[in-house]
């Protein structure tokens, strides 16, 4: 780079090109990151026409403008055939296309319980052919009608909600059977209502934690597939399943017409060949039925899996029988399993399983009394622990979890261990999890040592997708803490509000988390599953209150009343909890954000009926162009948990609340118009366009304050919602923008003053309008309210409220995670342009070097790895960029940065000006400016 005079506003910068290294006959591209339905080598997939995706890796550094001009996919019924280049299931032949995602397997008839292998090669821009990718595969689940033949079984013990703690011992179930030979293929499919663990001949199968994913068990059960062939023997074998009560007794699922107890259905067919042909029949089958045996295990749920009563687990070591899952064990005194008929739809779990991550070691142990000790794990987390304990034989040790240093226990989270005659043992979580930073251990006779206790974060096992660091230590803390909090909220294939008190999938909170998730993790499968949950719960109103206290519960029917087909509960798949239009409205906004992120139109099509019904429900509650309050006390919330909201009255009937919800309703309509236009639903797009225009006019006239160009009470949330919903007439837009900036910088002295939904909309608006300066100002505050205030008060996770010391509110919550997306698309400047990142923007923020000197970021986009590093040193902008093959980037540089790039064929092209921004098109490659 040439040296330049600091005082000059414009400067020429030469492009430093990386040298060509080596030469190869094949195309210098390789397909990598092969996925089926967003998953790596999935087992039990029940899609008859699955979709393939890949990205491209350049195998020769220094090349620019690499593109995919064609692809060829081979799908085979055996690895031998695939290795021979035979695609007996599908040979796409050379398809002239740049498509790398959602490539649909056409026409071919797949069979249940079979493994299929695939690979892909591409042609580059010179028509050279790449090497084949590595081989990938998937194993089908139950595709044909009637393929699922297993019966539902469990114990005869039914949940009694009158008890303080759950009355159901977590059941052991087992089946002994004989095989004439060791099978080459034996895939066991397990669907459970409640969690499960699988054992074959005494060995645990898989490393998943608390499967299956959380599901609306009034309608559906999900199954997982386990390859048990390596565990089977010729002769006698034992399959054993350990059930955990958990979600089987979640309040909304407890009804008179279903078994209110953990149940399981499982089946396996044993084949002589590893890749059996379509005509091959199994030589042995095992199904769950009345011939299985059942017994209560030493483990039991403490609490009743309800708000503030999630409890923990009780382990009675005196009841343990280590050989219970082996052939050697004698089960003559066990009972016959009870057969149930729940009438559930059984479908595959098409989301990653839960697993343990990030082993956590305690930082200190403090003696409270002779038998009580307080363990500081150093960080607030949700997950499992293992604790070696010693105590009096037959006595009970208690483990109490707390988020707060001055409280022994928060939200009733506690577990217990009953010692056997040895007086020694290890408490381990199995079918529940704790949440907190401090663990008080009571009833032990020996001081626990630091090495005796371990913890693990437990979450859905999606992959990482981003990295970020910058020159500001507070921003690094916020980014890392937001990510840690998000991970602690994602156990079970959806995002909960909090892991300790409610564990509910709030739609309103999803606004605060979904873009953070999509820009930091590979979560396409998880959000696809969560939208299925929303479809499952649609048509039913929400449930508020303690499910087992009919005097407190508002609803007459405990699973929610089925009302208008468009009504939505405020959480999915969990039904419970309060909310408002922005909670149900997530069924419009989340699919659109997902489509922009992944370029997947099926998300729009699959949820279009849900979207239509929801908007129709809102229309039926509209009078004279204004959405009216509907439902009960907890059904029309607007923004939620803004600073000092509890004192001002969060759940009120104020004009502020009515304005916000009407503005959000119009934002829903604007988003739905884009969805309808994209998938060709022109009639609906036209209808909604007319409604949006009419309602905007009504709402503006009713709530606009001419004197100070604000809406309703002049709150930050209503200003933002009005701008984002495009309610503000053109003549007032600049004035309203100035009013918003005044609200932030002058009235609030640079602090944020919104809650969950208002904050998500605020960050959305300012990110889209490139007002990174305002976002940096709000995130840089170290006093109340703000993220810096949390850090200054010792937070290790993001709180539920801006206030710390209000009782009953959690310190690990989804409320304020929306900065997580901003670090990637705002400060790093990586923004999607064409859906799926076929084309994207890189735009360094206009922030003084004295406030932010540098940013380093990487993002594994759906189209490949993007790097955006920038710094400003001595008045000069420096950039290091990586553009993945088969994509282009729009580099947007402000005139004040004075960066002028020379055009170069196949690398850099000047597109023109957008106001004071110069736009260049960059082809794929590595750049240093």
Coordinates of N, CA and C in Angstrom, one line a residue, residues 18 59 85 92 158 163 235 245 263 288 341 375 440 514 522 561 571 623 706 713 715 732 745 764 767 803 819:
X18 N -2.7 -11.8 -4.1 CA -1.9 -13.0 -3.6 C -1.4 -13.8 -4.8
X59 N -9.1 -24.5 -4.1 CA -8.0 -25.3 -3.8 C -6.7 -24.7 -4.3
X85 N -18.9 -44.7 -9.4 CA -19.5 -43.6 -10.2 C -20.9 -43.9 -10.7
X92 N -27.8 -36.6 -11.6 CA -28.3 -35.3 -12.2 C -27.7 -35.0 -13.5
X158 N -49.4 -43.0 36.7 CA -49.9 -41.8 36.0 C -49.6 -40.6 36.9
X163 N -49.4 -33.7 44.0 CA -48.2 -34.0 44.7 C -47.2 -32.8 44.6
X235 N -27.2 -64.7 19.0 CA -27.8 -65.3 20.3 C -28.6 -64.3 21.0
X245 N -39.3 -38.4 32.8 CA -40.7 -37.9 32.8 C -40.8 -36.5 32.1
X263 N -43.8 -42.2 27.9 CA -44.1 -43.4 27.0 C -43.1 -43.4 25.9
X288 N -41.7 -52.4 20.2 CA -42.2 -52.2 21.6 C -43.7 -52.6 21.6
X341 N -52.4 -45.8 23.8 CA -52.8 -45.4 22.5 C -53.0 -43.9 22.4
X375 N -20.7 -23.8 46.4 CA -19.8 -23.9 45.3 C -20.0 -22.8 44.3
X440 N -25.4 -24.8 46.3 CA -25.2 -25.1 47.8 C -25.5 -26.6 48.0
X514 N -33.6 -14.4 17.2 CA -33.5 -15.2 16.0 C -32.4 -14.7 15.0
X522 N -25.1 -22.1 12.8 CA -25.8 -22.8 11.8 C -27.1 -23.4 12.3
X561 N -58.1 -23.4 24.7 CA -59.3 -23.6 23.9 C -59.1 -23.4 22.5
X571 N -46.5 -18.9 23.0 CA -45.3 -19.8 23.0 C -45.5 -21.0 22.2
X623 N -61.2 -2.7 14.4 CA -62.4 -1.9 14.2 C -62.0 -0.5 13.8
X706 N -48.0 16.2 16.2 CA -47.4 17.2 15.3 C -46.3 18.0 16.1
X713 N -47.0 8.3 23.2 CA -46.3 8.9 24.4 C -44.9 9.4 24.0
X715 N -42.4 7.5 23.0 CA -41.4 6.6 23.4 C -40.5 6.2 22.3
X732 N -42.7 13.6 6.8 CA -42.3 13.7 8.2 C -41.1 12.8 8.5
X745 N -30.0 10.4 22.1 CA -28.7 11.1 22.4 C -29.0 12.2 23.5
X764 N -33.0 -3.6 14.6 CA -33.2 -3.9 13.2 C -33.2 -2.7 12.3
X767 N -29.6 -1.0 12.2 CA -28.7 -1.8 11.4 C -29.0 -1.6 9.9
X803 N -32.9 -4.0 35.1 CA -32.6 -3.9 36.6 C -32.1 -5.2 37.1
X819 N -28.1 -7.4 20.2 CA -26.8 -6.9 19.7 C -26.0 -8.0 18.9

